XYZ file of C-alpha atoms in Angstrom:
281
model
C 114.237 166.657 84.218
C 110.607 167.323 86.111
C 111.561 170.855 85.549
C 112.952 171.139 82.199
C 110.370 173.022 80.434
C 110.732 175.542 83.091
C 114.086 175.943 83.068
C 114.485 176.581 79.060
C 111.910 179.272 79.095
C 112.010 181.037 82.258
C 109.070 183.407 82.954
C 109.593 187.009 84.742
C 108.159 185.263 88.205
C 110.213 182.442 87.357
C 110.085 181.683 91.539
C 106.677 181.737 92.220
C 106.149 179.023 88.885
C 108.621 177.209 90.045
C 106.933 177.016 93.574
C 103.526 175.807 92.200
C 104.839 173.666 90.196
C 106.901 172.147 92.912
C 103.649 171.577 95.002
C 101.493 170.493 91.749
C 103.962 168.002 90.849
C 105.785 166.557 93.429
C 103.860 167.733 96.500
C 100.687 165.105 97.653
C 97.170 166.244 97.645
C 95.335 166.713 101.113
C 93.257 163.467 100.626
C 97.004 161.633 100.043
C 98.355 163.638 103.168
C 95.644 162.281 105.812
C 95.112 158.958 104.141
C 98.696 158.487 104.864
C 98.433 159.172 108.451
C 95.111 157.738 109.323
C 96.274 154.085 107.191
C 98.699 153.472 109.984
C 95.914 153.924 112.785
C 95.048 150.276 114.228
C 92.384 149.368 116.525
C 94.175 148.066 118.999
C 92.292 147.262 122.955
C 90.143 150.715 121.773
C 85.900 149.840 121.002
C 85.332 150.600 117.274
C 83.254 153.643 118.651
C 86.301 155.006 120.238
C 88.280 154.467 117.252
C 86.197 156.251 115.193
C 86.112 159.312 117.000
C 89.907 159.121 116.995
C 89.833 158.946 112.999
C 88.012 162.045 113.384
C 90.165 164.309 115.818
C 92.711 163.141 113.576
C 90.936 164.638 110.303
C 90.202 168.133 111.935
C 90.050 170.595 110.159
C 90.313 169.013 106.984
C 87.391 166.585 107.092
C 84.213 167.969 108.809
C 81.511 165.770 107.426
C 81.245 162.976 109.850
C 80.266 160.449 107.091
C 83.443 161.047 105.009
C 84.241 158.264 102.826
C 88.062 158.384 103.326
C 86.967 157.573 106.945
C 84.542 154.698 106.027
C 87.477 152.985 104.078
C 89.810 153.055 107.094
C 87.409 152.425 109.833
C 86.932 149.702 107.765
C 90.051 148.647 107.363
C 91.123 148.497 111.032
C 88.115 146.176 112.044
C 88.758 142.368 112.969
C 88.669 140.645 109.769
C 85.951 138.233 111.679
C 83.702 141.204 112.133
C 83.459 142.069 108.751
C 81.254 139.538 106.490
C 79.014 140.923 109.294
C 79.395 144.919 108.781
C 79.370 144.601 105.145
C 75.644 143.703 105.669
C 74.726 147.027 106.193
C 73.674 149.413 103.852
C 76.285 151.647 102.124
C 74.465 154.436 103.477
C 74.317 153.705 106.890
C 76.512 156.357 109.290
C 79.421 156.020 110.712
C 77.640 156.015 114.002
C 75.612 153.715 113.536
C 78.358 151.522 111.685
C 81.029 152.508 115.287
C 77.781 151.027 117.916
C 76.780 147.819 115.406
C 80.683 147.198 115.410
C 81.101 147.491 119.217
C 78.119 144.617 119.417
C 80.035 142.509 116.636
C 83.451 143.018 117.727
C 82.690 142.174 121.601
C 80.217 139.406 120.678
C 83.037 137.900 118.707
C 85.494 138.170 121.618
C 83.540 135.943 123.598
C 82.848 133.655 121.357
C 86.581 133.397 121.175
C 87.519 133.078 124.754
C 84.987 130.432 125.290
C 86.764 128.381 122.068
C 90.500 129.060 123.753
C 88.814 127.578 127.083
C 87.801 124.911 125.893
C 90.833 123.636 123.749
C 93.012 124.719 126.417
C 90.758 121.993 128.373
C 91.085 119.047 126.182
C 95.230 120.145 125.371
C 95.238 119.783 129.263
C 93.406 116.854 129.068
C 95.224 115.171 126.506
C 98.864 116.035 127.876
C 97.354 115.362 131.784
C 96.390 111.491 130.919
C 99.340 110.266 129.564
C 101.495 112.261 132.637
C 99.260 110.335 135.054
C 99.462 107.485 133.504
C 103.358 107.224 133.529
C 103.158 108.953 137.202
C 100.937 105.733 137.735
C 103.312 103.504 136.193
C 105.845 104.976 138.308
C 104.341 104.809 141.696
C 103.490 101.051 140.811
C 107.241 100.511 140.159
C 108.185 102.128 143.644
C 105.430 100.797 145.534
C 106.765 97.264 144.419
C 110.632 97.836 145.059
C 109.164 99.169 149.020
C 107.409 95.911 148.914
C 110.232 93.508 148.392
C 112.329 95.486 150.679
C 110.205 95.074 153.488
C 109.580 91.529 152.425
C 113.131 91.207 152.261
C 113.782 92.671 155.753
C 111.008 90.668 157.268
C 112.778 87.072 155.849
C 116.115 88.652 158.163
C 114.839 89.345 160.578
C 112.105 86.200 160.879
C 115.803 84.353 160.470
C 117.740 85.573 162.752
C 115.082 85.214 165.607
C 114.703 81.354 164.504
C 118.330 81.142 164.913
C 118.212 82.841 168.474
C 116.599 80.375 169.987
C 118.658 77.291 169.032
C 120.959 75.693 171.580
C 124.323 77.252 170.359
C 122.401 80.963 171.361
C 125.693 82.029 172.628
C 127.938 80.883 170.272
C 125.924 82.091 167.165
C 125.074 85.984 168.974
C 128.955 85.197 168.782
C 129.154 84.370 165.198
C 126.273 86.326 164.053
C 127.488 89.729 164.838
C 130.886 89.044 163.101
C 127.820 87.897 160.391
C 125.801 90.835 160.441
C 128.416 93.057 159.964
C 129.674 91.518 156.773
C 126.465 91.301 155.551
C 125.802 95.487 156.436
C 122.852 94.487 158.748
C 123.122 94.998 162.220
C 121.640 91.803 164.639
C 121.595 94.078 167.687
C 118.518 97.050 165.947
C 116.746 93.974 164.490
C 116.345 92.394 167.416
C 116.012 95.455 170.240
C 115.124 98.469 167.894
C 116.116 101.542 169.534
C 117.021 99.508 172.429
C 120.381 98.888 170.902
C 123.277 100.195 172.356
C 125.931 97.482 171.551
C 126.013 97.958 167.502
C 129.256 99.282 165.629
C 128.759 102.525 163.525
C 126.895 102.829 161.271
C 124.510 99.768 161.454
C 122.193 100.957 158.375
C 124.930 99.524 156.126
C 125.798 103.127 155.060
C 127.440 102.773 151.270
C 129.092 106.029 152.323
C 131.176 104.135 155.384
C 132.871 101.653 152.803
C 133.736 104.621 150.506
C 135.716 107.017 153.652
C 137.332 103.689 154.542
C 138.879 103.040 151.294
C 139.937 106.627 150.826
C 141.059 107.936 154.144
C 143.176 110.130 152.160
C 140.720 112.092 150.199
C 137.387 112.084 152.776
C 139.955 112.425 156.013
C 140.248 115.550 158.139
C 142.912 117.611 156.566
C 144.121 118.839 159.783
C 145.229 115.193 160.736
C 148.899 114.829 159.939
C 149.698 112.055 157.231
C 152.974 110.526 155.981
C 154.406 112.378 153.532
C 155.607 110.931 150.090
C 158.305 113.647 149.158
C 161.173 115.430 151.440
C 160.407 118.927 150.150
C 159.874 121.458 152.436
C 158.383 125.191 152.081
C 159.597 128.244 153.958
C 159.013 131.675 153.684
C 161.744 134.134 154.833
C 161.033 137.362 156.375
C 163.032 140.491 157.671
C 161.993 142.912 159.856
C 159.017 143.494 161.630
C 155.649 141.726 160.348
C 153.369 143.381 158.501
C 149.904 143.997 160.645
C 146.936 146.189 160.690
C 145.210 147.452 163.698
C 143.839 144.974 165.720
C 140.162 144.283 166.208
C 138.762 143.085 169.035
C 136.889 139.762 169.413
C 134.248 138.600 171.879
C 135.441 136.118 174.230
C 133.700 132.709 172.770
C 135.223 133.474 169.170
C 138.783 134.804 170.636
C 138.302 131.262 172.586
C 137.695 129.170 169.303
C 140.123 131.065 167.087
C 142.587 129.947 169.982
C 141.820 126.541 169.867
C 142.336 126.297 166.529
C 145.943 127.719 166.481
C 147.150 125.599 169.111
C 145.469 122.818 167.408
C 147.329 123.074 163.939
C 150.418 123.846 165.933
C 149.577 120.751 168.205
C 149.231 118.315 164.981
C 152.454 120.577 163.422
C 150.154 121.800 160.153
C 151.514 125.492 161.242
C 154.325 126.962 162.849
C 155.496 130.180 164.692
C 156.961 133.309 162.646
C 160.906 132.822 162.635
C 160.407 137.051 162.391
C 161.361 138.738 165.552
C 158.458 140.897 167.031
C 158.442 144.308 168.005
């Protein structure tokens, strides 16, 4: 319908009408054409100097005054918005040059300031989230600095104990007594009387939690090579005919052919394996 007019009362260059009319109408002036590119230009890490001379090249040939007002607006537009209250104090007149070196001044002036600002709140955030963390690591250390303290108090009362006891007249009969004792009790009389010394204790004399745990499960924490009693009378067998399947072998070095030895005879030893009921070739 943009057309219409045209198209009721065609001319003799009907083309070339419809051609200008196309660009009149619909087609965008060459003010609309480089404010549409140069709108999506940003600053970016670039000095306002070097943007501006960007917005130029981009302009060529179109633009050749260097104070063009289309250029103004978007140099303009693409500054900080913090730099601004600052450049609209020059005068209207001023040139873009002049505007591009006053905005380098502003814009980098205005970085500093805000690095210094981040520095310092990143201080006090530290600060603030640092003194409550020491204060519960403080708490903390307190707590385990007390539970080392009652153990060694505790182990000191033992051990002041069973040296008391030592030396009574029924020495013999409570060493005796005591180990039986001790060992009940997951402390071992021997280490807290000779230390190292000790070479008469029963494994493990720390009191290991661990020991009462394999002893109450041999069946889950035992060797599975050892041969237990077993529950059910089914058996598995695989049967074979002909010759077994093998690859090529590959030699070993003499300490692993040793150990991989072992180990067969081992499991046959302690019956977790037999011998192929295939006949070999």
């Amino acid at each position: 319908m943009e057309f219409i007019d045209m198209i009721r009362d065609p001319s003799v260059q009907a083309y070339d009408e419809l051609w200008g009319a196309l660009r009149s109408r619909l087609g965008k002036s060459t003010e609309e054409n480089l404010r549409s590119i140069l709108a999506v230009q940003q600053l970016g890490d670039r000095k306002p100097s070097q943007f501006l001379r960007h917005l130029l090249e981009l302009t060529k040939p179109h633009i050749t005054d260097k104070d063009s007002p289309l250029v103004r607006q978007i140099f303009l537009q693409a500054m900080p918005d913090k730099s601004l209250p600052f450049l609209q104090f020059l005068p209207p007149e001023t040139p873009l040059d002049t505007l591009a070196g006053t905005a380098d001044r502003v814009v980098s002036s205005l970085n500093q300031a805000s690095a210094a600002v981040d520095a310092v709140s990143s201080t006090e955030f530290l600060s603030n989230q640092d003194y409550p963390l020491a204060r519960a690591n403080s708490a903390r250390l307190d707590k385990i600095s007390q539970t080392l303290d009652e153990i060694c108090h505790q182990l000191k009362r033992i051990s002041s104990d069973s040296r008391s006891r030592s030396t009574s007249k029924h020495r013999r009969n409570f060493r005796r007594h005591s180990v039986s004792r001790d060992r009940s009790n997951k402390l071992c009389w021997y280490h807290n009387k000779f230390g190292s010394k000790a070479n008469k204790c029963v494994l493990p004399y720390c009191g290991a939690s661990y020991k009462t745990f394999i002893d109450k499960y041999p069946s889950i924490t035992g060797s599975p090579f050892i041969k237990q009693e077993v529950f059910h009378n089914v058996t598995y067998r695989i049967t074979t005919s002909g010759s077994p399947v093998f690859c090529r072998p590959r030699r070993l070095d003499f300490a692993r052919l040793k150990i991989v030895k072992d180990e067969f005879q081992y499991m046959l030893d302690h019956s977790t394996q037999s011998t192929s009921l295939a006949p070999l070739q």
